[in-house]
XYZ file of C-alpha atoms in Angstrom:
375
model
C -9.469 1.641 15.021
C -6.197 0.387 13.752
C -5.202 -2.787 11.469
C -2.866 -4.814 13.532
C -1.580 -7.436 11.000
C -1.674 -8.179 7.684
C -0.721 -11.533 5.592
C -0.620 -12.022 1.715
C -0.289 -14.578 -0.231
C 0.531 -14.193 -4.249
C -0.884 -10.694 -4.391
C 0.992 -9.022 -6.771
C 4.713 -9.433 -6.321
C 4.606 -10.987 -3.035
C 4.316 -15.015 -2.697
C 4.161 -14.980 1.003
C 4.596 -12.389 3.564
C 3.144 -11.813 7.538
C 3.420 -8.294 8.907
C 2.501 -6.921 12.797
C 1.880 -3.367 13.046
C 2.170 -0.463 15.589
C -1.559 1.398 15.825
C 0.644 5.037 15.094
C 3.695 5.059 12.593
C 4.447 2.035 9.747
C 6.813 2.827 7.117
C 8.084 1.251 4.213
C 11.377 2.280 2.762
C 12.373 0.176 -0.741
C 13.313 0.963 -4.054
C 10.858 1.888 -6.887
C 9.619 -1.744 -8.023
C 9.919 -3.437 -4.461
C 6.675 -3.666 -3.268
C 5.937 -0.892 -0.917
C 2.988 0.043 -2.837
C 1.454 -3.222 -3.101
C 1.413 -3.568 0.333
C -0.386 -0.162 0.568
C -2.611 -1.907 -1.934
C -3.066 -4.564 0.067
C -5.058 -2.841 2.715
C -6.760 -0.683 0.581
C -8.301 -3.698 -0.647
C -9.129 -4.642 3.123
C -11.477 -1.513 3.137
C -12.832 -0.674 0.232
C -12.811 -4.274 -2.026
C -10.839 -3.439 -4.570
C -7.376 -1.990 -5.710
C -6.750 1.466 -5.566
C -5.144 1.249 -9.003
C -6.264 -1.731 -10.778
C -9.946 -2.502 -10.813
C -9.326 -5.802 -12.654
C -9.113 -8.178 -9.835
C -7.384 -11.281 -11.366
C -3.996 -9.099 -12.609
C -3.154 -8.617 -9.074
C -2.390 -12.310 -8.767
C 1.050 -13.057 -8.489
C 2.535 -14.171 -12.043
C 0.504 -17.829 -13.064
C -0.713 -18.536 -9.393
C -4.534 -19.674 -9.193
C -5.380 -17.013 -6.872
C -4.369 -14.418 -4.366
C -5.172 -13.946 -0.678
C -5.482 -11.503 1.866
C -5.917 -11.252 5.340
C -6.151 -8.507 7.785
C -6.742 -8.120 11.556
C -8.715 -5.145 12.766
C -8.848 -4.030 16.308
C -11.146 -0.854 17.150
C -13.639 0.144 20.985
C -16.679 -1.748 21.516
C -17.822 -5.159 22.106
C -16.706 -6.546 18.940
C -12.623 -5.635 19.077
C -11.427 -7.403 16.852
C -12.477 -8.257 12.782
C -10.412 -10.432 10.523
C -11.033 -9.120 6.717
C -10.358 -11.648 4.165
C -10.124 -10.911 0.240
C -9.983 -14.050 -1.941
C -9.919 -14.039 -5.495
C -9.245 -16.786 -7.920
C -8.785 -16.320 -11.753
C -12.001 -16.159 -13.559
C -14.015 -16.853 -10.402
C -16.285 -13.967 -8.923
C -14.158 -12.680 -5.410
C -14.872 -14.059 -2.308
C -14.966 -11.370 0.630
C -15.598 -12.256 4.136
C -15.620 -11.016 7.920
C -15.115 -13.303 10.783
C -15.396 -16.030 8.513
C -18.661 -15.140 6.956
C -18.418 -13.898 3.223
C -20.790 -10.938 2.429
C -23.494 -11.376 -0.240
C -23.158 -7.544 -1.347
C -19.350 -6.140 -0.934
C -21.405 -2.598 -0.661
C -22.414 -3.785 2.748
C -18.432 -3.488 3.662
C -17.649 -0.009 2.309
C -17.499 2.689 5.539
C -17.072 -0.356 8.337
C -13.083 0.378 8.503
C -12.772 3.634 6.883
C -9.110 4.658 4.571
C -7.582 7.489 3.142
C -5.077 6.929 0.594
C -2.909 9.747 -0.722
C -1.083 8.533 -3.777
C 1.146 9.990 -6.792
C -1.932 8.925 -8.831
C -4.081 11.686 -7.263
C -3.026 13.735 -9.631
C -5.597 12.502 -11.851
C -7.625 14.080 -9.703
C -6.604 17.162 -10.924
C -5.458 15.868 -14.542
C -8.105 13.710 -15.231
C -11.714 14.701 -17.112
C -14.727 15.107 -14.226
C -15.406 10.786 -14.107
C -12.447 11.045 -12.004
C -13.746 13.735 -9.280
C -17.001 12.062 -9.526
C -15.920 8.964 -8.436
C -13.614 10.589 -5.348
C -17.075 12.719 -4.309
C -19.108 9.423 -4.785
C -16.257 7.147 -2.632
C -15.833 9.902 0.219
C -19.400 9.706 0.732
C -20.358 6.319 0.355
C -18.023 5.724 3.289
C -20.264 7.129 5.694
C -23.747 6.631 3.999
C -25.159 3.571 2.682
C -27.953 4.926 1.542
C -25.766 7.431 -0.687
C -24.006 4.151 -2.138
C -27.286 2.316 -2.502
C -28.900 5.392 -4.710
C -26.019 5.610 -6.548
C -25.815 2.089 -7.668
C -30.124 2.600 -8.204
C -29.256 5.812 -10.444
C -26.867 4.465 -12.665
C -29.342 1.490 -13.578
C -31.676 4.003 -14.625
C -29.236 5.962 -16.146
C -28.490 2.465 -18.110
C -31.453 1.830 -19.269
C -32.582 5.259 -20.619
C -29.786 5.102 -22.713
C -30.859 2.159 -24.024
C -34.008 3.393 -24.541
C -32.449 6.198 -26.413
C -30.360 4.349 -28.627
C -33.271 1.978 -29.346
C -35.204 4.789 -30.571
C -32.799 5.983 -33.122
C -32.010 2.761 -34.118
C -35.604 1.838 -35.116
C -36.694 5.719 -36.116
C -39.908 5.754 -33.664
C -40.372 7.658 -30.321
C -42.621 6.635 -27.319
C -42.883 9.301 -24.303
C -44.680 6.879 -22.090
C -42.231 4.568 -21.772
C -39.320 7.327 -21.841
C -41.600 8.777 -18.657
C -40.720 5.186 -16.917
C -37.108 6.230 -16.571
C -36.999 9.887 -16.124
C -39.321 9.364 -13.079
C -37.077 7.963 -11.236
C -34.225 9.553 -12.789
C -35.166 12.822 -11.779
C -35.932 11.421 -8.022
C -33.032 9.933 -7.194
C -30.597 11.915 -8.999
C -31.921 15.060 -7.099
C -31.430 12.820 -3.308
C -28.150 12.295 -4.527
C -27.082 16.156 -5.730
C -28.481 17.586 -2.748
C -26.147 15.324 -0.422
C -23.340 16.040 -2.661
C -23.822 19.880 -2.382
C -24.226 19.481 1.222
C -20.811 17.801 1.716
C -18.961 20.357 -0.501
C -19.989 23.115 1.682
C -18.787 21.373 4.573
C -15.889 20.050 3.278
C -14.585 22.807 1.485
C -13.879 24.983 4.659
C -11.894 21.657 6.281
C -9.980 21.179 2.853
C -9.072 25.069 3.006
C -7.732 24.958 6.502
C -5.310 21.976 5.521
C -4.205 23.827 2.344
C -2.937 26.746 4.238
C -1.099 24.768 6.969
C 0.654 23.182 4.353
C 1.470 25.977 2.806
C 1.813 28.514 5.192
C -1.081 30.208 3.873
C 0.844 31.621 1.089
C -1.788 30.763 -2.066
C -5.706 31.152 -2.181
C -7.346 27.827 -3.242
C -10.865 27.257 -4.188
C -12.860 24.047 -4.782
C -16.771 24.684 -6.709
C -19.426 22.444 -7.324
C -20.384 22.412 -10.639
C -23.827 20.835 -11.658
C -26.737 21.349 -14.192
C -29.310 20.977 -11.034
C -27.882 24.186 -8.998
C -30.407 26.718 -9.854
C -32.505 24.360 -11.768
C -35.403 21.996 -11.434
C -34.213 18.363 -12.624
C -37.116 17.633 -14.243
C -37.813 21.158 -16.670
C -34.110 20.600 -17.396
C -34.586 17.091 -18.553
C -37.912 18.410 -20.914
C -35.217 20.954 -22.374
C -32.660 18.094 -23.456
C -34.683 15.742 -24.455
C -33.961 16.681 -28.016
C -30.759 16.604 -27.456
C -30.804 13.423 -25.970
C -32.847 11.993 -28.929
C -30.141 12.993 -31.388
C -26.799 12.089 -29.308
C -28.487 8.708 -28.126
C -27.835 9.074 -24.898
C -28.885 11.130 -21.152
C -26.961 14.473 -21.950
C -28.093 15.991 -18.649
C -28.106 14.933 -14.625
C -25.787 14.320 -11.830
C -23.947 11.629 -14.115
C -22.123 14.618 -15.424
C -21.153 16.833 -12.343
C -17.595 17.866 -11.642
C -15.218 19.633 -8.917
C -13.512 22.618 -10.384
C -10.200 23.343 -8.808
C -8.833 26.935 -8.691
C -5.310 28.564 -6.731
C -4.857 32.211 -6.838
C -8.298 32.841 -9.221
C -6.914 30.126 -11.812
C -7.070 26.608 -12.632
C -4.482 24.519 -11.128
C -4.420 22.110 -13.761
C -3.062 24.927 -16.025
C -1.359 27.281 -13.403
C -0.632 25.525 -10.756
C 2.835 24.094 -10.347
C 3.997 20.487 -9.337
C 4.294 21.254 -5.754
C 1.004 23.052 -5.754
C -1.073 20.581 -7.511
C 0.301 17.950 -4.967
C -0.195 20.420 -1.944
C -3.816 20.243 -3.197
C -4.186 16.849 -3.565
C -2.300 16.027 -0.401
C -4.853 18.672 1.885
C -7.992 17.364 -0.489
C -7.323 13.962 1.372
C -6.452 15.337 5.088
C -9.648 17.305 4.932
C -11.184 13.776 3.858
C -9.680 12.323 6.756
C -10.842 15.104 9.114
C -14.334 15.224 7.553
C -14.651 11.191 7.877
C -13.650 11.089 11.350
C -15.834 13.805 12.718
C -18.570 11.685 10.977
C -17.517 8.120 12.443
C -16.507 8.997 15.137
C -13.259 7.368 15.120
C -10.071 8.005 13.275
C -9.678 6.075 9.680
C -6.355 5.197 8.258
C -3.820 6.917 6.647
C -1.306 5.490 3.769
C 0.911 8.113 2.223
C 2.361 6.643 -0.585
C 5.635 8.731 -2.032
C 4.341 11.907 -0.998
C 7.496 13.756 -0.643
C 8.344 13.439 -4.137
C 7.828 16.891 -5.669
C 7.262 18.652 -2.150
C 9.908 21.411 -1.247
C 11.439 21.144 2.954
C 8.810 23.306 4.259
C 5.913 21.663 3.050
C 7.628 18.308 3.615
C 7.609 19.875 7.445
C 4.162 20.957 7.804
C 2.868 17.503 6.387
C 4.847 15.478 9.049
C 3.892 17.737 11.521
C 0.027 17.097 10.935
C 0.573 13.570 10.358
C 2.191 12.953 13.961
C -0.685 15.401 15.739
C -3.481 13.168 17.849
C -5.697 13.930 15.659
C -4.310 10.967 13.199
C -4.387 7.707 14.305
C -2.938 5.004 12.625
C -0.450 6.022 9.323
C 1.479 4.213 6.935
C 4.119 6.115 4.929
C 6.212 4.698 1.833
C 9.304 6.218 0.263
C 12.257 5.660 -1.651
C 15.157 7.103 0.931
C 15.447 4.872 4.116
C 17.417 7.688 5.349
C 14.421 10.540 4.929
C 12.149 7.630 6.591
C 14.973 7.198 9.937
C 14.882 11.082 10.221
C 11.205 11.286 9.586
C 10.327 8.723 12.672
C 13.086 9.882 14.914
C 11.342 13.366 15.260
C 8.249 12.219 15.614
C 6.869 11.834 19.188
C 5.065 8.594 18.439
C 5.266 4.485 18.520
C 6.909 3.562 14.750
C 7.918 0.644 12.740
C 9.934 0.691 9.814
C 10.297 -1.897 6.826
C 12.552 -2.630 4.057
C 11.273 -4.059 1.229
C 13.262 -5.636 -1.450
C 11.334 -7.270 -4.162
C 8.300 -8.691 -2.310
C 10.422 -9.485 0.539
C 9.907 -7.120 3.780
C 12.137 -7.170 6.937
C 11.903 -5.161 9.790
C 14.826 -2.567 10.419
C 13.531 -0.431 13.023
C 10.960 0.119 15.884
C 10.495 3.366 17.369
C 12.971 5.452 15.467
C 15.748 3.214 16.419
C 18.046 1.317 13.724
């Protein structure tokens, strides 16, 4: 599966633009502010219905223009080759998504049909960033490749909503009424325990993948963990729920459940948020999302795509190496690379044994300056 063109119109900082792309190697080489993001942006949008960095849809409309458009053209095996993705949204009007002309009644019936990875300089919130952050990476890897996950998910946090209500209702009017608490923790506890068990399932599959990628990168010169922390391993969801509910009566809200899981991230026996170094932390983020790649196409079936978005920034030569070295194996498919340094992009395709395009953007304006390592 590859995306073989993409057109936008007013998204962000580009009025109008129409590019064709090889199935390997598409780079964009600009300076900070150009664009190259946005059009990494621009296809994340194609696969998961939203921005990668801003959730609110209408502020990625170009400037005062009534809406923005995009269009992309997928081509994968099968009977059905080819899928044209469209993403319209207009100010103040709820966004129109549709494939092959037909516009889906729930955008969760899109997520996991053309499968992304994005590796970004805003990973590092990943690491950064409180547990709602690593939640919603676990929840997004695995909604990709089970709808049922995503449909819990969405069930759960109803629940989860109106319990808290319930709660806060309680306090509020200084009465108490286990019956209709019971209505909510039933299915509470149900769900929420379908949805921890395939969480702790993917960790200990993933986490093997993830430390294979870590020591490529690195040579294998660090030790890197990644543990599952939860209040349901060991424990029975519903006891656990009986023990807080006190707790929950006071604080006015569901102090316990898969709502508050996280991913604790270790190098060497130590956090890497405290001990880890720039280059470390984005080693760690960079082989979190190759293992994600791996992991996603074992489970499809067929490769997703790739965008690396400034990931040299903050690497040292040899991990620079390794990375390009396990982006231009056959085991990726179709990868899109941005950076700052046209030069660094000419060297980076000219090694690499593999059809490439290369792009530079200046200010929402991209023209193509190379094809197959060639200027």
């Amino acid at each position: 599966m590859y995306l073989k063109s993409l057109q936008l119109n007013d998204f962000k900082n580009y009025h109008e633009a129409e590019l064709d792309f090889t199935d390997k190697i598409n780079c964009f080489s600009g300076n900070n502010g150009a664009g190259k993001t946005n059009l990494l942006d621009a296809i994340h949008y194609l696969s998961f219905c939203k921005s990668y960095f801003n959730l609110n849809d209408s502020q990625n409309i170009r400037h005062d223009k009534p809406h923005f458009a995009l269009h992309g053209t997928f081509l994968r095996n099968g009977p059905d080759t080819t899928s044209k993705v469209s993403c319209v949204q207009k100010r103040n009007v709820r966004k129109q998504f549709l494939i092959n002309g037909k516009e889906y009644e729930r955008l969760a019936d899109h997520i996991g049909l053309f499968p992304l990875v994005m590796v970004s300089p805003y990973d590092r919130d990943l690491i950064n960033e409180g547990s709602e952050v690593r939640r919603r990476y676990l929840d997004s890897v695995i909604s990709q490749f089970d709808k049922v996950y995503l449909d819990d998910l969405i069930s759960y946090n109803k629940v989860l909503f109106q319990r808290n209500a319930l709660l806060k209702e309680f306090a509020e009017r200084r009465y108490f009424d286990r019956v209709m608490l019971e209505i909510w923790n039933e299915p509470l506890v149900r769900i929420g325990t379908g949805i921890f068990e395939k969480r702790k399932a993917f960790i200990e599959s993933f986490v093997p993948v993830f430390n294979h990628y870590y020591s490529v990168i690195t040579r294998a010169e660090e030790t890197v963990e990644i543990t599952y922390e939860s209040h349901l391993l060991g424990n029975d969801f519903e006891e656990q729920m009986s023990v807080s509910l006190e707790r929950d009566l006071s604080l006015r809200f569901t102090t316990l459940g898969i709502h508050k899981d996280d991913l604790l991230f270790g190098i060497n026996g130590y956090p890497v948020k405290k001990f880890g170094s720039q280059g470390q932390q984005k080693s760690f983020v960079i082989a979190i999302k190759l293992a994600q790649f791996e992991y996603t196409r074992n489970i499809k079936g067929y490769k997703p795509i790739l965008l690396l978005d400034d990931i040299f920034d903050k690497l040292d030569d040899a991990r620079v190496s390794q990375v390009v070295e396990l982006v231009s194996e056959h085991s990726f498919g179709q990868v899109f690379i941005t950076d700052t340094q046209k030069e660094r992009i000419h060297k980076l395709t000219s090694r690499l044994d593999a059809p490439s395009r290369v792009w530079e953007i200046k200010v929402g304006l991209p023209e193509l300056i190379s094809e197959n390592g060639m200027l």
